[in-house]
Short mmCIF file of C-alpha atoms and ligand atoms in Angstrom, two decimals:
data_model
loop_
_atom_site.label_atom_id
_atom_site.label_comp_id
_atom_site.label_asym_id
_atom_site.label_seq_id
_atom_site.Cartn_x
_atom_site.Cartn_y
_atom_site.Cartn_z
CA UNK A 623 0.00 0.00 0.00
CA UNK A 624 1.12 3.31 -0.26
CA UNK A 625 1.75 6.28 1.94
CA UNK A 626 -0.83 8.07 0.09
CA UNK A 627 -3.40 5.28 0.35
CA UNK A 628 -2.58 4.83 4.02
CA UNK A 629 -3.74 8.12 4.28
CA UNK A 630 -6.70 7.64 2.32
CA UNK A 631 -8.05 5.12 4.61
CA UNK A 632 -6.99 6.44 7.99
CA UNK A 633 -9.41 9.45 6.54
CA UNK A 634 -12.21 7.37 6.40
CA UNK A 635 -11.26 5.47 10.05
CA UNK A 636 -11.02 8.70 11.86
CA UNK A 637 -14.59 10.05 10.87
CA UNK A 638 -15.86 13.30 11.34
CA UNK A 639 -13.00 13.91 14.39
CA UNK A 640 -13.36 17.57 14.08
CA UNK A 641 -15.23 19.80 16.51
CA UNK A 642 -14.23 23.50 15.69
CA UNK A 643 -11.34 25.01 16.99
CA UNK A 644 -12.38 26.98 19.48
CA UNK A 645 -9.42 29.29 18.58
CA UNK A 646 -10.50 29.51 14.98
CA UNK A 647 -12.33 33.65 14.75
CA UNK A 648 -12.20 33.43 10.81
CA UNK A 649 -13.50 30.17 9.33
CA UNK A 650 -10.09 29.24 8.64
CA UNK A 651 -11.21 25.79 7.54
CA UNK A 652 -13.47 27.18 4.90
CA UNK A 653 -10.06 28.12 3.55
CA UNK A 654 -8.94 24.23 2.92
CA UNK A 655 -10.13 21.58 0.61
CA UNK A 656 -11.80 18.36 1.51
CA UNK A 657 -8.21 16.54 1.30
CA UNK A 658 -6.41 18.82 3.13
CA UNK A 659 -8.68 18.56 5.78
CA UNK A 660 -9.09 15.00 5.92
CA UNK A 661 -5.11 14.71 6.34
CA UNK A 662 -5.58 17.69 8.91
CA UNK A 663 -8.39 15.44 11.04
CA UNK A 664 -6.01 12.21 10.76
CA UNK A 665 -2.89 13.89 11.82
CA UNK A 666 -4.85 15.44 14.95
CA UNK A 667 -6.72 11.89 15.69
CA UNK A 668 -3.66 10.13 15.77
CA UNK A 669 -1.65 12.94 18.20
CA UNK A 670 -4.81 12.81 20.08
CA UNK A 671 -4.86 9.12 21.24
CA UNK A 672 -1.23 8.31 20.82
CA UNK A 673 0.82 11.83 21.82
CA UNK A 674 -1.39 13.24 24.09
CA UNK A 675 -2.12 10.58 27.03
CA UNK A 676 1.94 10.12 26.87
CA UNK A 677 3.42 13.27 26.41
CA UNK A 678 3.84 14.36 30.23
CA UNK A 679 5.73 10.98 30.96
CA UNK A 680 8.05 11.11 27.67
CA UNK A 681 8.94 14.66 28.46
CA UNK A 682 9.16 14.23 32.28
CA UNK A 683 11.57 11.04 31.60
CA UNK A 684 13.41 12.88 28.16
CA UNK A 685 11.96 9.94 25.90
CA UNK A 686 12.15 9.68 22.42
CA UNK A 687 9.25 7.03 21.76
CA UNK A 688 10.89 5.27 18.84
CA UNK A 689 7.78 2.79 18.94
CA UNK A 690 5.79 5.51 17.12
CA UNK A 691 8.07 5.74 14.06
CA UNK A 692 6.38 2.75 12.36
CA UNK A 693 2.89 4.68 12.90
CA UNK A 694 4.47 8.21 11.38
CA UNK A 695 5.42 6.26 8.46
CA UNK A 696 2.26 4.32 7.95
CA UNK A 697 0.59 7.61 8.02
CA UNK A 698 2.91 8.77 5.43
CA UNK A 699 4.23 11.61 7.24
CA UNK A 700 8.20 10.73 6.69
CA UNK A 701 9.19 12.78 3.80
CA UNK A 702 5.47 13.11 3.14
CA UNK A 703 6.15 16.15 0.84
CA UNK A 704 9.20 14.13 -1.34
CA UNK A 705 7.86 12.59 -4.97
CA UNK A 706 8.81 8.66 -5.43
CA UNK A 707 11.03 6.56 -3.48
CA UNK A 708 7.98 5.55 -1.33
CA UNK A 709 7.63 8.86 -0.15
CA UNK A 710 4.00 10.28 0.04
CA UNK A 711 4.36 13.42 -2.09
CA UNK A 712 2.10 15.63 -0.48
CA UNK A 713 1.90 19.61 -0.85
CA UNK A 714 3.28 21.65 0.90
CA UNK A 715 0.44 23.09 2.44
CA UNK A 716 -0.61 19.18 3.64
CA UNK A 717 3.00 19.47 5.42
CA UNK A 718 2.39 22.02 7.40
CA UNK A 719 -0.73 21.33 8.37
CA UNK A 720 0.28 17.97 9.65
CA UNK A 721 2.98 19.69 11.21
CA UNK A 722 0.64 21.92 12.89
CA UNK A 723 -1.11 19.16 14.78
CA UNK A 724 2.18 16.97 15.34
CA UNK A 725 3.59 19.93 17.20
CA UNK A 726 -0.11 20.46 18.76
CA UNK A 727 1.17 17.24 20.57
CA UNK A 728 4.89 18.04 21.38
CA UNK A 729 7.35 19.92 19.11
CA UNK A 730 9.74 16.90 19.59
CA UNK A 731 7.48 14.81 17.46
CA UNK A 732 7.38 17.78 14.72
CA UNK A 733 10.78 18.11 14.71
CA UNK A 734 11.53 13.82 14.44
CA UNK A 735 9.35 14.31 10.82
CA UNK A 736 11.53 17.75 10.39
CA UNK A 737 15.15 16.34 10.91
CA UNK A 738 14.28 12.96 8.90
CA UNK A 739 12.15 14.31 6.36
CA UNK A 740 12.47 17.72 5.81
CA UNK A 741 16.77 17.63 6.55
CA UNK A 742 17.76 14.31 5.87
CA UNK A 743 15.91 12.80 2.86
CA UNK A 744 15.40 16.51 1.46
CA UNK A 745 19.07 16.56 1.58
CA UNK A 746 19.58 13.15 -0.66
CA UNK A 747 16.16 13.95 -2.61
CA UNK A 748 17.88 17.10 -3.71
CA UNK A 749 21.58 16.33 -4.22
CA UNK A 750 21.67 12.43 -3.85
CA UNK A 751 22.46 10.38 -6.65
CA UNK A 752 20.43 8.06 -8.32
CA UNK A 753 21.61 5.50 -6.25
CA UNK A 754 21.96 7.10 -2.94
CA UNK A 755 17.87 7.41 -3.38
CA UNK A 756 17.29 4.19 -4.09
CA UNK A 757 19.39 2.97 -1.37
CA UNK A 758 18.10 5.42 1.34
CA UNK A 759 15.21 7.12 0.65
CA UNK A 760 12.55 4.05 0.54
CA UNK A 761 13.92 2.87 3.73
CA UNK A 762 13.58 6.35 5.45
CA UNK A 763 10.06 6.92 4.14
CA UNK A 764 8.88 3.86 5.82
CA UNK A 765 10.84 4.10 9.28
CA UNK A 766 12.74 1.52 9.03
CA UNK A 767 15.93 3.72 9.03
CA UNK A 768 16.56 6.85 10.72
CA UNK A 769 18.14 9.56 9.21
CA UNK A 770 20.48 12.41 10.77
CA UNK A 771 21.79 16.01 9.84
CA UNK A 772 25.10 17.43 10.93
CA UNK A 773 25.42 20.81 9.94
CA UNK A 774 26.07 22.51 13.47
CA UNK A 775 29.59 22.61 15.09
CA UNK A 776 30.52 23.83 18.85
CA UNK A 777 31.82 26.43 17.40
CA UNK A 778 29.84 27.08 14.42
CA UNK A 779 26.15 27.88 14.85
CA UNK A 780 24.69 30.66 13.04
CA UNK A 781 27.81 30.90 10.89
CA UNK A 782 27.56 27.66 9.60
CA UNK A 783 30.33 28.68 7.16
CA UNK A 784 32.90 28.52 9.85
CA UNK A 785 33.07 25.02 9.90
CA UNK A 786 35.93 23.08 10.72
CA UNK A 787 34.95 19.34 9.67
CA UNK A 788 37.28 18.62 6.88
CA UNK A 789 36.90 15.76 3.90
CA UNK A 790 40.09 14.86 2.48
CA UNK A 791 41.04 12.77 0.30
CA UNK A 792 43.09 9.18 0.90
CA UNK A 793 44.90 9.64 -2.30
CA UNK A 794 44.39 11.22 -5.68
CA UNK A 795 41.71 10.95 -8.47
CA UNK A 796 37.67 10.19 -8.18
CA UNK A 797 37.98 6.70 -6.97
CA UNK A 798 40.14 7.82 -3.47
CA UNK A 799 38.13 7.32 -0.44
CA UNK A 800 36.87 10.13 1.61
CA UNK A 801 38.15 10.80 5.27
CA UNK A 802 36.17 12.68 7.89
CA UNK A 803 37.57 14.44 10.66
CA UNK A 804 35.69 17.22 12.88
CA UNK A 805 32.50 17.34 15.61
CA UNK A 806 29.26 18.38 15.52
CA UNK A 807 26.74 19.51 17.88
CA UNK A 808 23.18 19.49 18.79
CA UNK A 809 22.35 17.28 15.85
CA UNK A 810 18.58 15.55 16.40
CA UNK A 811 18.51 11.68 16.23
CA UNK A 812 22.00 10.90 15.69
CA UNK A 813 22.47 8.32 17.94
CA UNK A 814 19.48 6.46 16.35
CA UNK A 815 20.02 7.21 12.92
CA UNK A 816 21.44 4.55 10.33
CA UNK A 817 22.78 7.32 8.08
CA UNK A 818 24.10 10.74 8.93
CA UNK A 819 23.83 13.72 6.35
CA UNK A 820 27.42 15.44 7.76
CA UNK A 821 28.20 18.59 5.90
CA UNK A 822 32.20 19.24 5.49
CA UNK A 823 34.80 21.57 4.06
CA UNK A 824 36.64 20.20 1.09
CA UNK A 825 39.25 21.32 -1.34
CA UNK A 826 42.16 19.21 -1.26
CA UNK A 827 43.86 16.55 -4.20
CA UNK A 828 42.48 19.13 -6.63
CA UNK A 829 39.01 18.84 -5.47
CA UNK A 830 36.89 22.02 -5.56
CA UNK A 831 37.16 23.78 -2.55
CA UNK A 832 33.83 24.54 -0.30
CA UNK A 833 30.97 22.23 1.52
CA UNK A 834 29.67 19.37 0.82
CA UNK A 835 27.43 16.56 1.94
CA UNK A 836 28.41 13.23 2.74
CA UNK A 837 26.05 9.75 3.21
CA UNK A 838 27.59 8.96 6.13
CA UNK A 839 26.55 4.80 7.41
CA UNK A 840 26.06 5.27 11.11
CA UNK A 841 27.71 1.92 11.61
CA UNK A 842 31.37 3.18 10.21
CA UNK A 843 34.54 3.20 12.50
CA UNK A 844 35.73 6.83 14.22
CA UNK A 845 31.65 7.61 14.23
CA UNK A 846 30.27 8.40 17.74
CA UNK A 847 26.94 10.06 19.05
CA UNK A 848 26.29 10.85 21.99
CA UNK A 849 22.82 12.68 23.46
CA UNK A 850 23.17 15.96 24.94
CA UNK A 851 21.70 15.85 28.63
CA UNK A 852 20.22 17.43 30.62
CA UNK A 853 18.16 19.70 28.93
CA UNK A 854 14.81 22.18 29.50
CA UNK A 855 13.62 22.43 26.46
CA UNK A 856 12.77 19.34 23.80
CA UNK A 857 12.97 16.67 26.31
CA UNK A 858 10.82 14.53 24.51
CA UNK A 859 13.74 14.74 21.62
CA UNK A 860 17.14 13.33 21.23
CA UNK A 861 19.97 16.12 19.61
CA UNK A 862 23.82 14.24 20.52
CA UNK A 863 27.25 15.67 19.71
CA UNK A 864 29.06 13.44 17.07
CA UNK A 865 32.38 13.06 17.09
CA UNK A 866 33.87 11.99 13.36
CA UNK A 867 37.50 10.72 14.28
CA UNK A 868 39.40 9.64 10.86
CA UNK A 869 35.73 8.36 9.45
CA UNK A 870 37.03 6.42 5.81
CA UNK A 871 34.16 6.59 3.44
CA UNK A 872 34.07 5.47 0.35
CA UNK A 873 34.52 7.73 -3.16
CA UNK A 874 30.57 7.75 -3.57
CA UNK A 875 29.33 8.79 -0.14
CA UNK A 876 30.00 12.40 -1.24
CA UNK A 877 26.51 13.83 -2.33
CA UNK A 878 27.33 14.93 -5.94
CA UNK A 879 25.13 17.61 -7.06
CA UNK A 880 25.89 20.05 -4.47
CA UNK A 881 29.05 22.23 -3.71
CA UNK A 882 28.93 25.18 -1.10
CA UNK A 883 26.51 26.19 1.71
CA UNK A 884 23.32 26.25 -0.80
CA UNK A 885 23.24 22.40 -0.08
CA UNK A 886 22.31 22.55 4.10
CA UNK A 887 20.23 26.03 3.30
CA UNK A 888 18.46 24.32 0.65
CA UNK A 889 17.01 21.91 3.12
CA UNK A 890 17.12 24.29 6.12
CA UNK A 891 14.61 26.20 4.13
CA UNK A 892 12.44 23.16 3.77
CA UNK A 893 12.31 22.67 7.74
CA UNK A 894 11.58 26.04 8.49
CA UNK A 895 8.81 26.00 6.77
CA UNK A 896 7.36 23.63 8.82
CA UNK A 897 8.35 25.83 12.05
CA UNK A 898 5.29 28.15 10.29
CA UNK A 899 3.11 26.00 11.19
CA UNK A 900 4.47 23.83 14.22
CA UNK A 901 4.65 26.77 16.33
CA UNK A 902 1.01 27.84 15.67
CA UNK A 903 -0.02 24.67 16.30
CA UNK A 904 1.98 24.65 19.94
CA UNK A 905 0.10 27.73 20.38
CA UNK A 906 -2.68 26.74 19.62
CA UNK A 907 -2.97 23.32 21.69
CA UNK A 908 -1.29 25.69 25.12
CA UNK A 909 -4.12 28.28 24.08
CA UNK A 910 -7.09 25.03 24.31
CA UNK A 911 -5.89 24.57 27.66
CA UNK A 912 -5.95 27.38 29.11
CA UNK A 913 -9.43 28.37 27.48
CA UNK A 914 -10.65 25.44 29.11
CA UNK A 915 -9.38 25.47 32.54
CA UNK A 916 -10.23 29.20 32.28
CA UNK A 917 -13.87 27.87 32.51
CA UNK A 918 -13.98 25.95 35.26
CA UNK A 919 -11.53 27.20 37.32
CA UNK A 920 -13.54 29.66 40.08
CA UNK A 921 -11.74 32.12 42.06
CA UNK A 922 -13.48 35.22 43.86
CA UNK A 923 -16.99 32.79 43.43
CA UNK A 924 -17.03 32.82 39.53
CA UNK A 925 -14.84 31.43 36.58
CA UNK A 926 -11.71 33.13 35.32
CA UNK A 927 -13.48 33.18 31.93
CA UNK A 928 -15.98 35.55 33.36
CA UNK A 929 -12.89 38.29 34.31
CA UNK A 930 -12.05 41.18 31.63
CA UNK A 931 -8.71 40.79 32.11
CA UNK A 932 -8.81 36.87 31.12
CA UNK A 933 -11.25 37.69 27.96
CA UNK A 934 -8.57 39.71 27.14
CA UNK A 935 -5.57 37.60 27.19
CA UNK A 936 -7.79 34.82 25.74
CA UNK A 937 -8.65 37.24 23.15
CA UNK A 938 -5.26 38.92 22.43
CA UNK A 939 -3.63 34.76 22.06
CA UNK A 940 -6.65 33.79 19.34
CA UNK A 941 -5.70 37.16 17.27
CA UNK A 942 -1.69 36.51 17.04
CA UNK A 943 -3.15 32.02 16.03
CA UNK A 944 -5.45 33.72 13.74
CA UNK A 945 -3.30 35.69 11.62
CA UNK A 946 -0.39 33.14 12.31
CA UNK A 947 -2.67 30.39 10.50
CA UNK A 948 -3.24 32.74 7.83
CA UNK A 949 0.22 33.76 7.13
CA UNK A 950 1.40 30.17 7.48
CA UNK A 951 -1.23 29.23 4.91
CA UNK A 952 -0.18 32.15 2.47
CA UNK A 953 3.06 31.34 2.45
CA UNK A 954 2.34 27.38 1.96
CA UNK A 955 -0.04 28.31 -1.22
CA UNK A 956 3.06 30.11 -2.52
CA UNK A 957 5.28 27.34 -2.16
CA UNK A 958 3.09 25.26 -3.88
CA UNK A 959 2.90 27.82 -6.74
CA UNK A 960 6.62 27.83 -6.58
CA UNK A 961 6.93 31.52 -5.63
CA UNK A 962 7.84 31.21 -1.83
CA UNK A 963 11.19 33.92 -1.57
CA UNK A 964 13.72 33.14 0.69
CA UNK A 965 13.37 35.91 2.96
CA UNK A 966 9.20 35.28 3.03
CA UNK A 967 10.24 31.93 4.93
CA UNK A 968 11.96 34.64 7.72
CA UNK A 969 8.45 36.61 7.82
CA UNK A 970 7.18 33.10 9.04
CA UNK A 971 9.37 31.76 10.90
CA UNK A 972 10.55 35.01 12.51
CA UNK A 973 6.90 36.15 13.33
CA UNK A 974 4.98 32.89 14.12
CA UNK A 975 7.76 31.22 16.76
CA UNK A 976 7.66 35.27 18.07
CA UNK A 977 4.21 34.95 19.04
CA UNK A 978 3.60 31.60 19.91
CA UNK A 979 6.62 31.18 22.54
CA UNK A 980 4.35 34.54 23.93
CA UNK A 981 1.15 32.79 23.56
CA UNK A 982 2.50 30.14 25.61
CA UNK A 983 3.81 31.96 28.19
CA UNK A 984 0.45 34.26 28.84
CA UNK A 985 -1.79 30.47 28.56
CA UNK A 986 0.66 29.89 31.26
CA UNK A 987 -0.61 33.06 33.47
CA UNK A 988 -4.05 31.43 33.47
CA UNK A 989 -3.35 28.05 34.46
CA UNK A 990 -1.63 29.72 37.64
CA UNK A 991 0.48 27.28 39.85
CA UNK A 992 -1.09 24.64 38.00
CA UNK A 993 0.80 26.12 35.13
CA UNK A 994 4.13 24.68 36.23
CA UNK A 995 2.89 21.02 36.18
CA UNK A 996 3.27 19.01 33.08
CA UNK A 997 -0.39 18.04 33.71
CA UNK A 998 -0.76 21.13 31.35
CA UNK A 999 0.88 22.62 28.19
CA UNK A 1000 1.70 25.42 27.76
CA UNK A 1001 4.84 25.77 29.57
CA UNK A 1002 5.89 22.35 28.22
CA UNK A 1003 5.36 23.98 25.00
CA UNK A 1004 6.81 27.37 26.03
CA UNK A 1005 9.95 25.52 26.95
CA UNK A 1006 10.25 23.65 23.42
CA UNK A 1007 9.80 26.87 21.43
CA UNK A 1008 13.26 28.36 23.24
CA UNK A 1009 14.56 25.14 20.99
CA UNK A 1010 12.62 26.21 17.99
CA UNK A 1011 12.79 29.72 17.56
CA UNK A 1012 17.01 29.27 17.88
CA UNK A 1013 17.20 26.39 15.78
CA UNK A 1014 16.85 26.56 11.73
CA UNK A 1015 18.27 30.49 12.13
CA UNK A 1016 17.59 32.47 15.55
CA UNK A 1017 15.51 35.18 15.77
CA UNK A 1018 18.00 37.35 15.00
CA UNK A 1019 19.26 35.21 11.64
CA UNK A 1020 16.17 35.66 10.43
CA UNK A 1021 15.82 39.76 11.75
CA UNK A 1022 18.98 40.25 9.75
CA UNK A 1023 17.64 38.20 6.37
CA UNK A 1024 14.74 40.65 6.69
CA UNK A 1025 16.63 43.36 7.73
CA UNK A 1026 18.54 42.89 4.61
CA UNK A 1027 15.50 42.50 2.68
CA UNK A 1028 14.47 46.10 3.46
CA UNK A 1029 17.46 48.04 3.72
CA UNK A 1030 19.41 46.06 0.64
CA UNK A 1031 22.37 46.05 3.53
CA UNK A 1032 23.84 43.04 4.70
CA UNK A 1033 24.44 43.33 8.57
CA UNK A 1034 25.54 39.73 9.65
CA UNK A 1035 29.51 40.46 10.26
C1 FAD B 678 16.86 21.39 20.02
C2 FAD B 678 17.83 21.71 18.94
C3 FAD B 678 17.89 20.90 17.81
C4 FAD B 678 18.82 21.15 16.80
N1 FAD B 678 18.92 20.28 15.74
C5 FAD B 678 19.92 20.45 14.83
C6 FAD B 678 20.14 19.46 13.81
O1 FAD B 678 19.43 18.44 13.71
N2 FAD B 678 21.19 19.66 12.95
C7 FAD B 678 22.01 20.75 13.03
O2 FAD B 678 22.93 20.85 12.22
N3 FAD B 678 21.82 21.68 14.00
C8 FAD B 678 20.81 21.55 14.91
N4 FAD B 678 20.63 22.49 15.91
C9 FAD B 678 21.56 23.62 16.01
C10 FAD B 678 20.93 24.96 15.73
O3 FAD B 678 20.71 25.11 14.36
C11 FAD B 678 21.84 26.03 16.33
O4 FAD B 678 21.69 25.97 17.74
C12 FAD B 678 21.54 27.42 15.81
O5 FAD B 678 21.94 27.55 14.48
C13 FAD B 678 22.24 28.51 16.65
O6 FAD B 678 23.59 28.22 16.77
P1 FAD B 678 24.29 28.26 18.21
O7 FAD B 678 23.45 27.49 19.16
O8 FAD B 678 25.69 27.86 18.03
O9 FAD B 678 24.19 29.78 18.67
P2 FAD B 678 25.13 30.99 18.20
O10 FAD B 678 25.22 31.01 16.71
O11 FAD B 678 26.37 30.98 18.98
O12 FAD B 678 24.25 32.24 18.63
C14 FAD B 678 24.16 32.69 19.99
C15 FAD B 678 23.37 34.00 19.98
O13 FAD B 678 24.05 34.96 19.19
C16 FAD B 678 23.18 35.49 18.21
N5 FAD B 678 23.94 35.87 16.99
C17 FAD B 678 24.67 35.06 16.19
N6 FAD B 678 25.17 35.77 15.17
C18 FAD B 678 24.71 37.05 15.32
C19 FAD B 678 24.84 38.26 14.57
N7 FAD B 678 25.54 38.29 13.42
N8 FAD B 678 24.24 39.37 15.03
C20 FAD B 678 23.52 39.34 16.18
N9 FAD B 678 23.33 38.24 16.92
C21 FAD B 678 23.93 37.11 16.49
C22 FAD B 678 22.22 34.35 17.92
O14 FAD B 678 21.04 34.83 17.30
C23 FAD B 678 21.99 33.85 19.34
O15 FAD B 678 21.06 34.67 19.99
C24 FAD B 678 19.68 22.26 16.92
C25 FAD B 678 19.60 23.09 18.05
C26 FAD B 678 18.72 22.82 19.05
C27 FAD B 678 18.68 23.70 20.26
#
């Protein structure tokens, strides 16, 4: 069966899952098609019974549940906007939205489907040979391998051009194995992955100097992982140093359509697309709970829903999800058009992990004490969006890609 036609009948098992969302001021669904809300209702069905009733425990014990991989995949979600190679070829708007409601659940589960799908098999869907798709891509698309991206150094984070993980060459001409040499850090899933996307300098044995991608088998000698611990924010996610100590690969683990930084940006553009719409949906889910308990929660003998100043943080949170919705869904129409600009994935990313990290915070206000618990979300979700809004360019990456945008003045050194 295919991704797409696992899809297809999830739809019809889930039913009519959809109350409105109480957030939604603007009929944003009237906005989608059939299809896109059908893969909208089975995305949120499945977070709801399979995220949701585990999420406190995976995040309180910093859990990865690997056991759900084999459900992602049979949904189609793992490289659910790739064509071929078993891969569900969705649009982009379907991506986010499933995003959306897989980041409704926990942002560590958006950003598994973002590091293997969006980083990893974008990365050898883009620049992979013919045979580095065959051999990887199927096997990624249903789960049964796990793919990594090493891009980030310890000392090269936002300047990603700093690198210092070198390729070299074990001899002269095309046929001389490739050896690695370097460290990176904060790379998701790498000590679970069967293949690691590592970007590294080259340029020597008359090779053309700049980065490139290399296939790199998890399994090889001098290749070591280990999970960065402990951390506040995407518990419920694994991100590990790697250590690449003399790693000998062969001639044709090099990615070959690719030289120079466009090759990581090209996919890095790709995941933060999906921040567009993860983020909202964090929001979103932190904004459901504190509506609710904001109803039933008395204090001075009536609900906190009843208070002007609640309406009005209740009110100011559903604006920011409105419009963040909307933009998100502008921006995904244009990438399906093919017009999406660079710097309009900044506007998105930039604005939308702004406001919800502030969503989450004021949802937090409402729940009071019981806000600090993990038996609610939004501070579990607050604390994930510190991750999110520095990964895939910080804040201020993408002030200054903007900033240049306006001004036509580059201000990053
Ligand atoms: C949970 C998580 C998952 C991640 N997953 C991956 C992954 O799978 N693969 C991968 O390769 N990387 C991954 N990263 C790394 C991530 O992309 C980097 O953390 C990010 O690029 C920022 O780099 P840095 O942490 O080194 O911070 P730095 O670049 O050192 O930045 C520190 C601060 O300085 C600011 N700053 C930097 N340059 C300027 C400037 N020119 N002007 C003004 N301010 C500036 C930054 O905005 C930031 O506020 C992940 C990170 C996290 C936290």
């Amino acid at each position: 069966m295919t991704a797409t036609a696992s899809l297809a009948g999830m739809d019809t098992a889930a039913g009519n899952i959809t109350a409105p969302d109480p957030a939604d001021l603007i009929s944003f669904d009237s906005l989608l098609s059939a299809e896109e809300l059908a893969l909208r209702d089975t995305v949120r069905a499945f977070v709801r019974s399979e995220i949701k009733p585990n999420i406190a425990r995976w995040y309180e014990e910093a859990t990865f549940p690997l056991e759900i991989v084999p459900e992602l995949a049979r949904l189609g979600l793992l490289g659910m906007h790739l064509s071929g190679y078993g891969c569900a070829g969705r649009s982009a708007v379907e991506y986010g939205l499933a995003g959306a409601e897989l980041e409704a659940g926990d942002s560590g589960l958006r950003t598994f489907v973002s590091v293997q799908g969006s980083l990893a098999m974008s990365a050898i869907h883009k620049h992979g040979s013919e045979a580095q798709k065959q051999e990887w891509l199927p096997q990624l698309a249903a789960g049964e391998a796990i793919g990594c991206f090493g891009l980030t150094e310890p000392t090269a984070g936002s300047d990603p051009g700093s690198m210092t993980t070198f390729a070299r060459r074990d001899g002269d001409g095309p046929t001389a194995d490739w050896i690695l040499t370097g460290a990176k850090r904060w790379i998701g899933l790498a000590n679970v992955a069967k293949v690691a996307v590592i970007w590294a300098q080259t340029g020597d044995h008359g090779d053309p100097r700049g980065v490139r991608g290399f296939l790199v088998p998890t399994a090889t000698p001098g290749y070591t992982a280990t999970p960065i611990q402990p951390k506040l924010s995407m518990r419920a996610s694994i991100q590990c140093e790697i250590d690449l100590d003399e790693v000998r690969l062969p001639h044709d683990a090099v990615l070959p359509n690719v030289t120079g930084l466009k090759g990581p940006f090209s996919c890095l553009n790709e995941a933060r697309y999906g921040i567009i719409w993860g983020a909202m949906g964090a929001a979103r889910d932190a904004f459901e709970d504190a509506l609710a308990y904001s109803k039933e929660r008395l204090q001075f003998g009536r609900p906190l829903a009843g208070y002007q100043l609640t309406q009005a943080k209740l009110v100011d949170m559903a604006l920011e999800i409105n419009k963040g919705f909307l933009l998100a869904l502008h921006l995904g129409r244009l990438k399906d058009a093919g017009r999406l600009a660079h710097h309009q994935i900044s506007v998105g990313k930039l604005n939308n992990c702004r406001e919800a990290i502030e969503i989450c915070r004021e949802a937090r206000t409402i729940l009071g004490g019981n806000g600090i618990t993990l038996d609610y979300s939004p501070l579990r979700h607050a604390n994930n969006l510190e991750s999110v809004r520095t990964y895939e360019g910080t804040d201020e990456v993408h002030t200054l890609i903007l900033g240049q945008q306006l001004t036509g003045e580059a201000a990053f050194r």
